[in-house]
Amino acid sequence: MQGFLQVIAMPIEASAISSGSGLVVRPVKQKRKAHSLGIGRANSSEHERTALQRDLLEGQESRLPPAIRQALQESFSQIEKEFEALYLENVELRKDIDTLNERLVSEGHVPEGLDLNKGAKPKSGHATSQLSQKLKTTYKASTSKIVSSFKATTTRAVCQLVRQYLGHRDGIWDVATTRVVPVILGTASADHTAMLWSIETGKCVLKYLGHSGSVNSIKFHPTDQLCLTASGDHSAHVWRYVVQLPLSQSSVDSNVGAVHARVSDSSASGLLRAEPSGEDEVDASDKDEGEPLTEPDGANDAVTVRTPLATLKGHQGVIIAADWLVGGKQLVTASWDRTANVYDAETSELLHPLTGHDQELTHCCAHPAQRLVVTASRDTTFRLWDFRDPTIHSVNVFQGHTDTVTSAVFASSENVVSGSDDRTVKVWDLKNMRSPIATIRTDSAVNRICVSPTHKIIALPHDNRHVRLFDLSGVRLARLPRSNRQGHRRMVCSTVWSEENGACNLFTCGFDRQALGWNINTTALMQEKKVQ
């Protein structure tokens, strides 16, 4: 490595003069010092050999123009400075390590790998392992949040793929779960359809075909069996669903007599198919990296709904998102026409047009317990709309992103989390709009995020096909696995938590035409966070 740096540091600058025979290259008289890196040579013979190589290089003729040689010299000089900075930083870190090791030795402890020539006696067994872990934890605590956010974590034990939901013929934009029994999964797709799924079996139980454009958003009513979908056809629909979930394999095994009594000879409609194991599904989930799996045989047997209970047509552009306000009596829509609208859910009457954004809206979200709404936009801001006072409707603007705000959601009664195409996620205090209380920096644009109500874990879907989990303080907890044929094969568009469900408590969807159900061991994640 030292020899490599010395070769890099060799000056190759040369100047050219014109002569009658052509271009003559001669070495420059003034040479840069070769010791600016501050790294000691191994021995004198190596130094002499390096000096000889440098003289040979400078004496060689070159056909490069002087300007190019000058540019190369400047580039090498910058590289040398970078190496020098890294070396000095390394020296400082080594000093800190030595200081900490000396402190541990003075306390009578010797961590693993420490030089024993200082007179301290090593401790063996479990105590040494504990002290080594303590040393590593101390070093981790001193690192920045940016560095710690990219650390490797053992996520296989705490993040497991459980189920795939296949049947859409185009990318899936949004995913949601019901808040009432029965708990089902809903997906909104660019194939102009919305689908409802049995979480346990992965079977599609209902298709909504009322839209004539891409279905961009889906949300379930907080207390009733109603669904709200927003579409590229400039409308939002409210429609009712009534589903009968198919039995899982465990139910079939435990109630064989009851099943034979209820199912006729012609009941081979796919409702009681044997449920494949999770391992089999994982093995079949990546037949081709660029193409999704084929549609299941029973997907076409689902109930079809075509007529909505209400159609909302107050926008002049694509409706990108919609949500129910607390109580479910009103709803909000966000559109590319730069406005958001609040409607009466029963009469479809437009109550409040929300204007102020300078560019197209990308998302909207309602507070689960208060009459508050946030809208995100391509103008790099998101706005908080307050409807708690019937006579005064206030609005607050949150600025802090440098690119499109792709989503903004409520994390608690006093916090909002926003994600952006600028590859950052910010946590905000509703009482202080000037600056975020935490910033998460990632390596890819962030799409529609979701925060778990109980454990306050943020699920980040990325354009680069990854899904990462963070807490509200910006500490990375895990990354959902993508090896062994698991995970999404294209952009992940949306996430949703469903902590009431035992089989899957996190759902993701992407443009690979599939939704995935994950089992996240939140208890293990919290314990791992405490250890770190």
PDB file of C-alpha atoms in Angstrom, residues 81-369:
ATOM      1  CA  LYS A  81      -4.489  14.990  -0.063  1.00  0.00           C
ATOM      2  CA  GLU A  82      -7.405  12.598   0.414  1.00  0.00           C
ATOM      3  CA  PHE A  83      -5.064   9.807   1.452  1.00  0.00           C
ATOM      4  CA  GLU A  84      -3.290  12.166   3.796  1.00  0.00           C
ATOM      5  CA  ALA A  85      -6.583  13.163   5.434  1.00  0.00           C
ATOM      6  CA  LEU A  86      -7.585   9.507   5.817  1.00  0.00           C
ATOM      7  CA  TYR A  87      -4.208   8.688   7.310  1.00  0.00           C
ATOM      8  CA  LEU A  88      -4.435  11.489   9.867  1.00  0.00           C
ATOM      9  CA  GLU A  89      -7.968  10.446  10.773  1.00  0.00           C
ATOM     10  CA  ASN A  90      -6.727   6.881  11.187  1.00  0.00           C
ATOM     11  CA  VAL A  91      -4.021   8.073  13.541  1.00  0.00           C
ATOM     12  CA  GLU A  92      -6.530   9.949  15.678  1.00  0.00           C
ATOM     13  CA  LEU A  93      -8.855   6.942  15.831  1.00  0.00           C
ATOM     14  CA  ARG A  94      -5.958   4.714  16.845  1.00  0.00           C
ATOM     15  CA  LYS A  95      -5.120   7.110  19.658  1.00  0.00           C
ATOM     16  CA  ASP A  96      -8.721   6.948  20.886  1.00  0.00           C
ATOM     17  CA  ILE A  97      -8.648   3.146  20.763  1.00  0.00           C
ATOM     18  CA  ASP A  98      -5.394   3.018  22.694  1.00  0.00           C
ATOM     19  CA  THR A  99      -6.765   5.403  25.311  1.00  0.00           C
ATOM     20  CA  LEU A 100      -9.888   3.301  25.783  1.00  0.00           C
ATOM     21  CA  ASN A 101      -7.852   0.098  25.953  1.00  0.00           C
ATOM     22  CA  GLU A 102      -5.603   1.601  28.603  1.00  0.00           C
ATOM     23  CA  ARG A 103      -8.659   2.609  30.610  1.00  0.00           C
ATOM     24  CA  LEU A 104     -10.028  -0.930  30.460  1.00  0.00           C
ATOM     25  CA  VAL A 105      -6.659  -2.373  31.447  1.00  0.00           C
ATOM     26  CA  SER A 106      -6.450   0.000  34.407  1.00  0.00           C
ATOM     27  CA  GLU A 107      -9.817  -1.352  35.566  1.00  0.00           C
ATOM     28  CA  GLY A 108      -8.450  -4.894  35.440  1.00  0.00           C
ATOM     29  CA  HIS A 109     -10.129  -5.914  32.165  1.00  0.00           C
ATOM     30  CA  VAL A 110      -8.499  -6.995  28.932  1.00  0.00           C
ATOM     31  CA  PRO A 111     -10.706  -7.030  25.792  1.00  0.00           C
ATOM     32  CA  GLU A 112     -10.107  -9.478  22.976  1.00  0.00           C
ATOM     33  CA  GLY A 113      -7.263  -8.593  20.635  1.00  0.00           C
ATOM     34  CA  LEU A 114      -5.514  -6.234  23.071  1.00  0.00           C
ATOM     35  CA  ASP A 115      -1.718  -6.366  23.301  1.00  0.00           C
ATOM     36  CA  LEU A 116      -0.791  -8.171  26.511  1.00  0.00           C
ATOM     37  CA  ASN A 117       2.752  -6.783  26.733  1.00  0.00           C
ATOM     38  CA  LYS A 118       1.596  -3.923  28.972  1.00  0.00           C
ATOM     39  CA  GLY A 119       1.560  -6.108  32.062  1.00  0.00           C
ATOM     40  CA  ALA A 120      -2.136  -6.837  32.205  1.00  0.00           C
ATOM     41  CA  LYS A 121      -3.371 -10.405  32.511  1.00  0.00           C
ATOM     42  CA  PRO A 122      -6.013 -11.613  30.097  1.00  0.00           C
ATOM     43  CA  LYS A 123      -9.393 -12.742  31.303  1.00  0.00           C
ATOM     44  CA  SER A 124     -10.930 -15.725  29.599  1.00  0.00           C
ATOM     45  CA  GLY A 125     -14.356 -17.146  28.983  1.00  0.00           C
ATOM     46  CA  HIS A 126     -17.622 -15.271  29.212  1.00  0.00           C
ATOM     47  CA  ALA A 127     -16.171 -12.178  30.912  1.00  0.00           C
ATOM     48  CA  THR A 128     -13.815 -11.511  27.997  1.00  0.00           C
ATOM     49  CA  SER A 129     -16.667 -11.802  25.505  1.00  0.00           C
ATOM     50  CA  GLN A 130     -18.778  -9.368  27.508  1.00  0.00           C
ATOM     51  CA  LEU A 131     -15.960  -6.833  27.704  1.00  0.00           C
ATOM     52  CA  SER A 132     -15.320  -7.139  23.989  1.00  0.00           C
ATOM     53  CA  GLN A 133     -18.992  -6.463  23.334  1.00  0.00           C
ATOM     54  CA  LYS A 134     -18.819  -3.466  25.660  1.00  0.00           C
ATOM     55  CA  LEU A 135     -15.851  -2.099  23.729  1.00  0.00           C
ATOM     56  CA  LYS A 136     -17.639  -2.539  20.394  1.00  0.00           C
ATOM     57  CA  THR A 137     -20.781  -0.889  21.749  1.00  0.00           C
ATOM     58  CA  THR A 138     -18.760   2.102  22.938  1.00  0.00           C
ATOM     59  CA  TYR A 139     -17.248   2.561  19.495  1.00  0.00           C
ATOM     60  CA  LYS A 140     -20.653   2.285  17.825  1.00  0.00           C
ATOM     61  CA  ALA A 141     -22.084   4.939  20.105  1.00  0.00           C
ATOM     62  CA  SER A 142     -19.390   7.380  19.006  1.00  0.00           C
ATOM     63  CA  THR A 143     -20.173   7.039  15.309  1.00  0.00           C
ATOM     64  CA  SER A 144     -22.581   9.330  13.516  1.00  0.00           C
ATOM     65  CA  LYS A 145     -26.151   8.403  12.663  1.00  0.00           C
ATOM     66  CA  ILE A 146     -25.308   8.437   8.975  1.00  0.00           C
ATOM     67  CA  VAL A 147     -22.619   5.791   9.376  1.00  0.00           C
ATOM     68  CA  SER A 148     -24.704   3.692  11.770  1.00  0.00           C
ATOM     69  CA  SER A 149     -27.639   3.759   9.359  1.00  0.00           C
ATOM     70  CA  PHE A 150     -25.634   1.636   6.892  1.00  0.00           C
ATOM     71  CA  LYS A 151     -24.388  -0.975   9.365  1.00  0.00           C
ATOM     72  CA  ALA A 152     -24.984  -4.638   8.674  1.00  0.00           C
ATOM     73  CA  THR A 153     -27.736  -6.205  10.719  1.00  0.00           C
ATOM     74  CA  THR A 154     -28.860  -9.774  11.195  1.00  0.00           C
ATOM     75  CA  THR A 155     -32.414  -9.446   9.958  1.00  0.00           C
ATOM     76  CA  ARG A 156     -33.275 -12.973   8.881  1.00  0.00           C
ATOM     77  CA  ALA A 157     -34.461 -13.960  12.334  1.00  0.00           C
ATOM     78  CA  VAL A 158     -36.625 -10.884  12.836  1.00  0.00           C
ATOM     79  CA  CYS A 159     -37.857 -10.141   9.283  1.00  0.00           C
ATOM     80  CA  GLN A 160     -39.364 -13.085   7.446  1.00  0.00           C
ATOM     81  CA  LEU A 161     -41.342 -13.251   4.224  1.00  0.00           C
ATOM     82  CA  VAL A 162     -44.620 -15.065   4.898  1.00  0.00           C
ATOM     83  CA  ARG A 163     -46.973 -14.581   1.959  1.00  0.00           C
ATOM     84  CA  GLN A 164     -47.185 -13.352  -1.640  1.00  0.00           C
ATOM     85  CA  TYR A 165     -50.308 -11.792  -3.122  1.00  0.00           C
ATOM     86  CA  LEU A 166     -50.300 -12.286  -6.887  1.00  0.00           C
ATOM     87  CA  GLY A 167     -52.962 -11.431  -9.442  1.00  0.00           C
ATOM     88  CA  HIS A 168     -52.511  -7.853 -10.667  1.00  0.00           C
ATOM     89  CA  ARG A 169     -51.471  -7.384 -14.267  1.00  0.00           C
ATOM     90  CA  ASP A 170     -49.579  -4.132 -13.688  1.00  0.00           C
ATOM     91  CA  GLY A 171     -47.643  -2.376 -10.945  1.00  0.00           C
ATOM     92  CA  ILE A 172     -49.232  -1.923  -7.513  1.00  0.00           C
ATOM     93  CA  TRP A 173     -49.207   1.672  -6.271  1.00  0.00           C
ATOM     94  CA  ASP A 174     -50.705   1.365  -2.808  1.00  0.00           C
ATOM     95  CA  VAL A 175     -51.524  -1.176  -0.110  1.00  0.00           C
ATOM     96  CA  ALA A 176     -53.821  -0.953   2.929  1.00  0.00           C
ATOM     97  CA  THR A 177     -55.433  -3.134   5.596  1.00  0.00           C
ATOM     98  CA  THR A 178     -58.847  -2.943   7.233  1.00  0.00           C
ATOM     99  CA  ARG A 179     -59.357  -1.634  10.740  1.00  0.00           C
ATOM    100  CA  VAL A 180     -62.398  -3.834  11.398  1.00  0.00           C
ATOM    101  CA  VAL A 181     -63.005  -7.566  11.371  1.00  0.00           C
ATOM    102  CA  PRO A 182     -62.445  -9.398   9.099  1.00  0.00           C
ATOM    103  CA  VAL A 183     -58.901  -8.083   8.618  1.00  0.00           C
ATOM    104  CA  ILE A 184     -58.135  -8.138   4.903  1.00  0.00           C
ATOM    105  CA  LEU A 185     -55.540  -6.652   2.593  1.00  0.00           C
ATOM    106  CA  GLY A 186     -56.303  -4.154  -0.166  1.00  0.00           C
ATOM    107  CA  THR A 187     -54.165  -3.234  -3.180  1.00  0.00           C
ATOM    108  CA  ALA A 188     -54.482  -0.470  -5.791  1.00  0.00           C
ATOM    109  CA  SER A 189     -52.918  -1.083  -9.186  1.00  0.00           C
ATOM    110  CA  ALA A 190     -52.094   0.616 -12.461  1.00  0.00           C
ATOM    111  CA  ASP A 191     -54.159  -2.116 -14.182  1.00  0.00           C
ATOM    112  CA  HIS A 192     -57.319  -0.062 -13.291  1.00  0.00           C
ATOM    113  CA  THR A 193     -58.374  -2.451 -10.536  1.00  0.00           C
ATOM    114  CA  ALA A 194     -58.358  -2.665  -6.757  1.00  0.00           C
ATOM    115  CA  MET A 195     -58.234  -6.081  -5.098  1.00  0.00           C
ATOM    116  CA  LEU A 196     -59.042  -7.408  -1.638  1.00  0.00           C
ATOM    117  CA  TRP A 197     -57.081 -10.403  -0.335  1.00  0.00           C
ATOM    118  CA  SER A 198     -57.265 -13.003   2.375  1.00  0.00           C
ATOM    119  CA  ILE A 199     -54.162 -12.374   4.448  1.00  0.00           C
ATOM    120  CA  GLU A 200     -53.820 -15.977   5.619  1.00  0.00           C
ATOM    121  CA  THR A 201     -54.264 -17.758   2.288  1.00  0.00           C
ATOM    122  CA  GLY A 202     -53.047 -15.110  -0.173  1.00  0.00           C
ATOM    123  CA  LYS A 203     -56.190 -15.521  -2.258  1.00  0.00           C
ATOM    124  CA  CYS A 204     -57.966 -12.618  -3.975  1.00  0.00           C
ATOM    125  CA  VAL A 205     -61.546 -12.501  -2.664  1.00  0.00           C
ATOM    126  CA  LEU A 206     -62.858  -9.330  -4.383  1.00  0.00           C
ATOM    127  CA  LYS A 207     -62.056  -7.184  -7.401  1.00  0.00           C
ATOM    128  CA  TYR A 208     -63.242  -3.599  -7.870  1.00  0.00           C
ATOM    129  CA  LEU A 209     -63.532  -2.624 -11.548  1.00  0.00           C
ATOM    130  CA  GLY A 210     -65.312   0.744 -11.283  1.00  0.00           C
ATOM    131  CA  HIS A 211     -62.414   2.966 -12.385  1.00  0.00           C
ATOM    132  CA  SER A 212     -61.366   3.690 -15.949  1.00  0.00           C
ATOM    133  CA  GLY A 213     -57.823   4.746 -15.024  1.00  0.00           C
ATOM    134  CA  SER A 214     -54.974   3.681 -12.810  1.00  0.00           C
ATOM    135  CA  VAL A 215     -56.016   3.151  -9.187  1.00  0.00           C
ATOM    136  CA  ASN A 216     -53.467   5.175  -7.242  1.00  0.00           C
ATOM    137  CA  SER A 217     -54.656   4.838  -3.655  1.00  0.00           C
ATOM    138  CA  ILE A 218     -56.800   2.631  -1.439  1.00  0.00           C
ATOM    139  CA  LYS A 219     -58.024   3.251   2.123  1.00  0.00           C
ATOM    140  CA  PHE A 220     -60.537   1.416   4.320  1.00  0.00           C
ATOM    141  CA  HIS A 221     -63.221   3.084   6.448  1.00  0.00           C
ATOM    142  CA  PRO A 222     -62.285   3.139  10.158  1.00  0.00           C
ATOM    143  CA  THR A 223     -65.517   1.466  11.337  1.00  0.00           C
ATOM    144  CA  ASP A 224     -67.581   0.305   8.349  1.00  0.00           C
ATOM    145  CA  GLN A 225     -67.007  -2.066   5.430  1.00  0.00           C
ATOM    146  CA  LEU A 226     -66.395   0.756   2.975  1.00  0.00           C
ATOM    147  CA  CYS A 227     -63.415   1.345   0.721  1.00  0.00           C
ATOM    148  CA  LEU A 228     -62.094   4.604  -0.752  1.00  0.00           C
ATOM    149  CA  THR A 229     -60.074   4.520  -3.969  1.00  0.00           C
ATOM    150  CA  ALA A 230     -58.477   7.364  -5.943  1.00  0.00           C
ATOM    151  CA  SER A 231     -57.794   7.088  -9.659  1.00  0.00           C
ATOM    152  CA  GLY A 232     -56.148   8.629 -12.653  1.00  0.00           C
ATOM    153  CA  ASP A 233     -59.605   9.045 -14.201  1.00  0.00           C
ATOM    154  CA  HIS A 234     -59.969  12.269 -12.102  1.00  0.00           C
ATOM    155  CA  SER A 235     -62.382  10.662  -9.659  1.00  0.00           C
ATOM    156  CA  ALA A 236     -62.463   9.019  -6.247  1.00  0.00           C
ATOM    157  CA  HIS A 237     -64.924   6.227  -5.452  1.00  0.00           C
ATOM    158  CA  VAL A 238     -66.522   5.011  -2.250  1.00  0.00           C
ATOM    159  CA  TRP A 239     -67.707   1.402  -2.543  1.00  0.00           C
ATOM    160  CA  ARG A 240     -68.901  -1.282  -0.185  1.00  0.00           C
ATOM    161  CA  TYR A 241     -67.292  -4.677   0.158  1.00  0.00           C
ATOM    162  CA  VAL A 242     -68.701  -7.890   1.597  1.00  0.00           C
ATOM    163  CA  VAL A 243     -66.221 -10.741   1.586  1.00  0.00           C
ATOM    164  CA  GLN A 244     -66.214 -14.331   2.747  1.00  0.00           C
ATOM    165  CA  LEU A 245     -62.662 -15.357   3.495  1.00  0.00           C
ATOM    166  CA  PRO A 246     -61.495 -18.792   2.318  1.00  0.00           C
ATOM    167  CA  LEU A 247     -60.406 -21.249   4.988  1.00  0.00           C
ATOM    168  CA  SER A 248     -56.727 -21.760   5.617  1.00  0.00           C
ATOM    169  CA  GLN A 249     -55.204 -25.246   5.621  1.00  0.00           C
ATOM    170  CA  SER A 250     -55.095 -25.305   9.424  1.00  0.00           C
ATOM    171  CA  SER A 251     -58.810 -24.602   9.579  1.00  0.00           C
ATOM    172  CA  VAL A 252     -59.474 -27.385   7.124  1.00  0.00           C
ATOM    173  CA  ASP A 253     -57.451 -29.876   9.153  1.00  0.00           C
ATOM    174  CA  SER A 254     -59.179 -28.956  12.420  1.00  0.00           C
ATOM    175  CA  ASN A 255     -62.715 -28.895  11.035  1.00  0.00           C
ATOM    176  CA  VAL A 256     -62.856 -31.657   8.467  1.00  0.00           C
ATOM    177  CA  GLY A 257     -66.399 -32.693   9.364  1.00  0.00           C
ATOM    178  CA  ALA A 258     -67.739 -29.156   9.217  1.00  0.00           C
ATOM    179  CA  VAL A 259     -66.067 -28.568   5.879  1.00  0.00           C
ATOM    180  CA  HIS A 260     -67.652 -31.650   4.290  1.00  0.00           C
ATOM    181  CA  ALA A 261     -71.037 -30.577   5.590  1.00  0.00           C
ATOM    182  CA  ARG A 262     -70.779 -27.090   4.060  1.00  0.00           C
ATOM    183  CA  VAL A 263     -69.054 -27.817   0.782  1.00  0.00           C
ATOM    184  CA  SER A 264     -70.954 -29.489  -2.057  1.00  0.00           C
ATOM    185  CA  ASP A 265     -69.575 -31.762  -4.732  1.00  0.00           C
ATOM    186  CA  SER A 266     -69.120 -28.804  -7.066  1.00  0.00           C
ATOM    187  CA  SER A 267     -67.168 -26.694  -4.575  1.00  0.00           C
ATOM    188  CA  ALA A 268     -63.875 -27.041  -6.418  1.00  0.00           C
ATOM    189  CA  SER A 269     -63.777 -23.271  -6.808  1.00  0.00           C
ATOM    190  CA  GLY A 270     -60.346 -22.971  -5.269  1.00  0.00           C
ATOM    191  CA  LEU A 271     -61.497 -21.781  -1.827  1.00  0.00           C
ATOM    192  CA  LEU A 272     -60.157 -24.806   0.017  1.00  0.00           C
ATOM    193  CA  ARG A 273     -56.888 -25.378  -1.742  1.00  0.00           C
ATOM    194  CA  ALA A 274     -53.978 -26.624   0.323  1.00  0.00           C
ATOM    195  CA  GLU A 275     -51.908 -23.681   1.465  1.00  0.00           C
ATOM    196  CA  PRO A 276     -48.274 -23.935   0.317  1.00  0.00           C
ATOM    197  CA  SER A 277     -45.562 -23.595   2.885  1.00  0.00           C
ATOM    198  CA  GLY A 278     -43.649 -20.369   3.306  1.00  0.00           C
ATOM    199  CA  GLU A 279     -40.432 -22.000   2.070  1.00  0.00           C
ATOM    200  CA  ASP A 280     -42.084 -23.191  -1.131  1.00  0.00           C
ATOM    201  CA  GLU A 281     -43.397 -19.723  -1.817  1.00  0.00           C
ATOM    202  CA  VAL A 282     -39.993 -18.166  -1.316  1.00  0.00           C
ATOM    203  CA  ASP A 283     -38.431 -20.632  -3.740  1.00  0.00           C
ATOM    204  CA  ALA A 284     -41.035 -19.795  -6.367  1.00  0.00           C
ATOM    205  CA  SER A 285     -40.900 -16.048  -5.898  1.00  0.00           C
ATOM    206  CA  ASP A 286     -37.979 -15.342  -8.186  1.00  0.00           C
ATOM    207  CA  LYS A 287     -38.329 -17.443 -11.311  1.00  0.00           C
ATOM    208  CA  ASP A 288     -37.224 -14.498 -13.367  1.00  0.00           C
ATOM    209  CA  GLU A 289     -35.656 -11.335 -11.968  1.00  0.00           C
ATOM    210  CA  GLY A 290     -37.444  -9.083 -14.431  1.00  0.00           C
ATOM    211  CA  GLU A 291     -40.863 -10.744 -14.700  1.00  0.00           C
ATOM    212  CA  PRO A 292     -43.522 -11.356 -12.042  1.00  0.00           C
ATOM    213  CA  LEU A 293     -45.030 -14.699 -11.276  1.00  0.00           C
ATOM    214  CA  THR A 294     -48.016 -15.962 -13.196  1.00  0.00           C
ATOM    215  CA  GLU A 295     -51.476 -15.228 -11.917  1.00  0.00           C
ATOM    216  CA  PRO A 296     -52.881 -17.831  -9.507  1.00  0.00           C
ATOM    217  CA  ASP A 297     -55.595 -20.124 -10.797  1.00  0.00           C
ATOM    218  CA  GLY A 298     -58.177 -18.877  -8.294  1.00  0.00           C
ATOM    219  CA  ALA A 299     -57.680 -15.150  -8.913  1.00  0.00           C
ATOM    220  CA  ASN A 300     -60.418 -15.039 -11.521  1.00  0.00           C
ATOM    221  CA  ASP A 301     -62.923 -16.614  -9.115  1.00  0.00           C
ATOM    222  CA  ALA A 302     -63.109 -13.507  -6.906  1.00  0.00           C
ATOM    223  CA  VAL A 303     -66.285 -11.504  -6.436  1.00  0.00           C
ATOM    224  CA  THR A 304     -66.479  -8.519  -8.799  1.00  0.00           C
ATOM    225  CA  VAL A 305     -67.804  -5.058  -7.854  1.00  0.00           C
ATOM    226  CA  ARG A 306     -68.295  -2.444 -10.559  1.00  0.00           C
ATOM    227  CA  THR A 307     -70.641   0.202  -9.130  1.00  0.00           C
ATOM    228  CA  PRO A 308     -69.561   2.665  -6.415  1.00  0.00           C
ATOM    229  CA  LEU A 309     -71.801   4.061  -3.708  1.00  0.00           C
ATOM    230  CA  ALA A 310     -70.439   7.567  -4.346  1.00  0.00           C
ATOM    231  CA  THR A 311     -68.296   9.201  -7.033  1.00  0.00           C
ATOM    232  CA  LEU A 312     -66.280  12.318  -6.207  1.00  0.00           C
ATOM    233  CA  LYS A 313     -65.457  14.462  -9.249  1.00  0.00           C
ATOM    234  CA  GLY A 314     -64.293  17.782  -7.885  1.00  0.00           C
ATOM    235  CA  HIS A 315     -60.775  17.687  -9.364  1.00  0.00           C
ATOM    236  CA  GLN A 316     -59.448  18.680 -12.772  1.00  0.00           C
ATOM    237  CA  GLY A 317     -56.546  16.266 -12.749  1.00  0.00           C
ATOM    238  CA  VAL A 318     -55.339  12.880 -11.584  1.00  0.00           C
ATOM    239  CA  ILE A 319     -56.306  12.070  -7.994  1.00  0.00           C
ATOM    240  CA  ILE A 320     -53.148  10.611  -6.546  1.00  0.00           C
ATOM    241  CA  ALA A 321     -54.295   9.838  -2.980  1.00  0.00           C
ATOM    242  CA  ALA A 322     -57.301   9.882  -0.654  1.00  0.00           C
ATOM    243  CA  ASP A 323     -58.001   9.168   3.007  1.00  0.00           C
ATOM    244  CA  TRP A 324     -60.790   9.086   5.595  1.00  0.00           C
ATOM    245  CA  LEU A 325     -60.887  11.754   8.283  1.00  0.00           C
ATOM    246  CA  VAL A 326     -61.313  10.640  11.881  1.00  0.00           C
ATOM    247  CA  GLY A 327     -64.789   9.153  12.375  1.00  0.00           C
ATOM    248  CA  GLY A 328     -65.242   8.379   8.683  1.00  0.00           C
ATOM    249  CA  LYS A 329     -67.889  11.049   8.031  1.00  0.00           C
ATOM    250  CA  GLN A 330     -65.570  13.086   5.825  1.00  0.00           C
ATOM    251  CA  LEU A 331     -62.737  12.290   3.440  1.00  0.00           C
ATOM    252  CA  VAL A 332     -59.891  14.134   1.748  1.00  0.00           C
ATOM    253  CA  THR A 333     -58.458  13.776  -1.765  1.00  0.00           C
ATOM    254  CA  ALA A 334     -55.179  15.047  -3.244  1.00  0.00           C
ATOM    255  CA  SER A 335     -54.761  15.764  -6.943  1.00  0.00           C
ATOM    256  CA  TRP A 336     -52.290  16.760  -9.608  1.00  0.00           C
ATOM    257  CA  ASP A 337     -54.352  19.917 -10.100  1.00  0.00           C
ATOM    258  CA  ARG A 338     -52.413  21.303  -7.066  1.00  0.00           C
ATOM    259  CA  THR A 339     -55.417  21.171  -4.743  1.00  0.00           C
ATOM    260  CA  ALA A 340     -56.859  18.916  -2.064  1.00  0.00           C
ATOM    261  CA  ASN A 341     -60.576  18.624  -1.360  1.00  0.00           C
ATOM    262  CA  VAL A 342     -62.531  17.689   1.756  1.00  0.00           C
ATOM    263  CA  TYR A 343     -65.873  15.987   1.037  1.00  0.00           C
ATOM    264  CA  ASP A 344     -68.861  14.838   3.015  1.00  0.00           C
ATOM    265  CA  ALA A 345     -68.763  11.060   2.781  1.00  0.00           C
ATOM    266  CA  GLU A 346     -72.545  10.605   2.737  1.00  0.00           C
ATOM    267  CA  THR A 347     -73.632  13.409   0.385  1.00  0.00           C
ATOM    268  CA  SER A 348     -70.409  13.709  -1.696  1.00  0.00           C
ATOM    269  CA  GLU A 349     -70.623  17.473  -1.138  1.00  0.00           C
ATOM    270  CA  LEU A 350     -67.396  19.457  -1.458  1.00  0.00           C
ATOM    271  CA  LEU A 351     -66.832  21.090   1.945  1.00  0.00           C
ATOM    272  CA  HIS A 352     -63.363  22.653   1.811  1.00  0.00           C
ATOM    273  CA  PRO A 353     -61.057  23.135  -1.190  1.00  0.00           C
ATOM    274  CA  LEU A 354     -57.472  23.233   0.088  1.00  0.00           C
ATOM    275  CA  THR A 355     -55.275  25.436  -2.102  1.00  0.00           C
ATOM    276  CA  GLY A 356     -51.765  26.750  -1.673  1.00  0.00           C
ATOM    277  CA  HIS A 357     -49.346  24.204  -3.106  1.00  0.00           C
ATOM    278  CA  ASP A 358     -47.320  25.439  -6.075  1.00  0.00           C
ATOM    279  CA  GLN A 359     -47.057  22.084  -7.837  1.00  0.00           C
ATOM    280  CA  GLU A 360     -48.820  18.732  -8.089  1.00  0.00           C
ATOM    281  CA  LEU A 361     -49.789  16.945  -4.879  1.00  0.00           C
ATOM    282  CA  THR A 362     -48.320  13.513  -4.252  1.00  0.00           C
ATOM    283  CA  HIS A 363     -49.958  12.286  -1.039  1.00  0.00           C
ATOM    284  CA  CYS A 364     -52.427  13.073   1.722  1.00  0.00           C
ATOM    285  CA  CYS A 365     -52.971  11.564   5.158  1.00  0.00           C
ATOM    286  CA  ALA A 366     -55.505  12.144   7.934  1.00  0.00           C
ATOM    287  CA  HIS A 367     -54.752  11.978  11.651  1.00  0.00           C
ATOM    288  CA  PRO A 368     -56.306   8.852  13.225  1.00  0.00           C
ATOM    289  CA  ALA A 369     -57.635  10.681  16.302  1.00  0.00           C
TER     290      ALA A 369
END
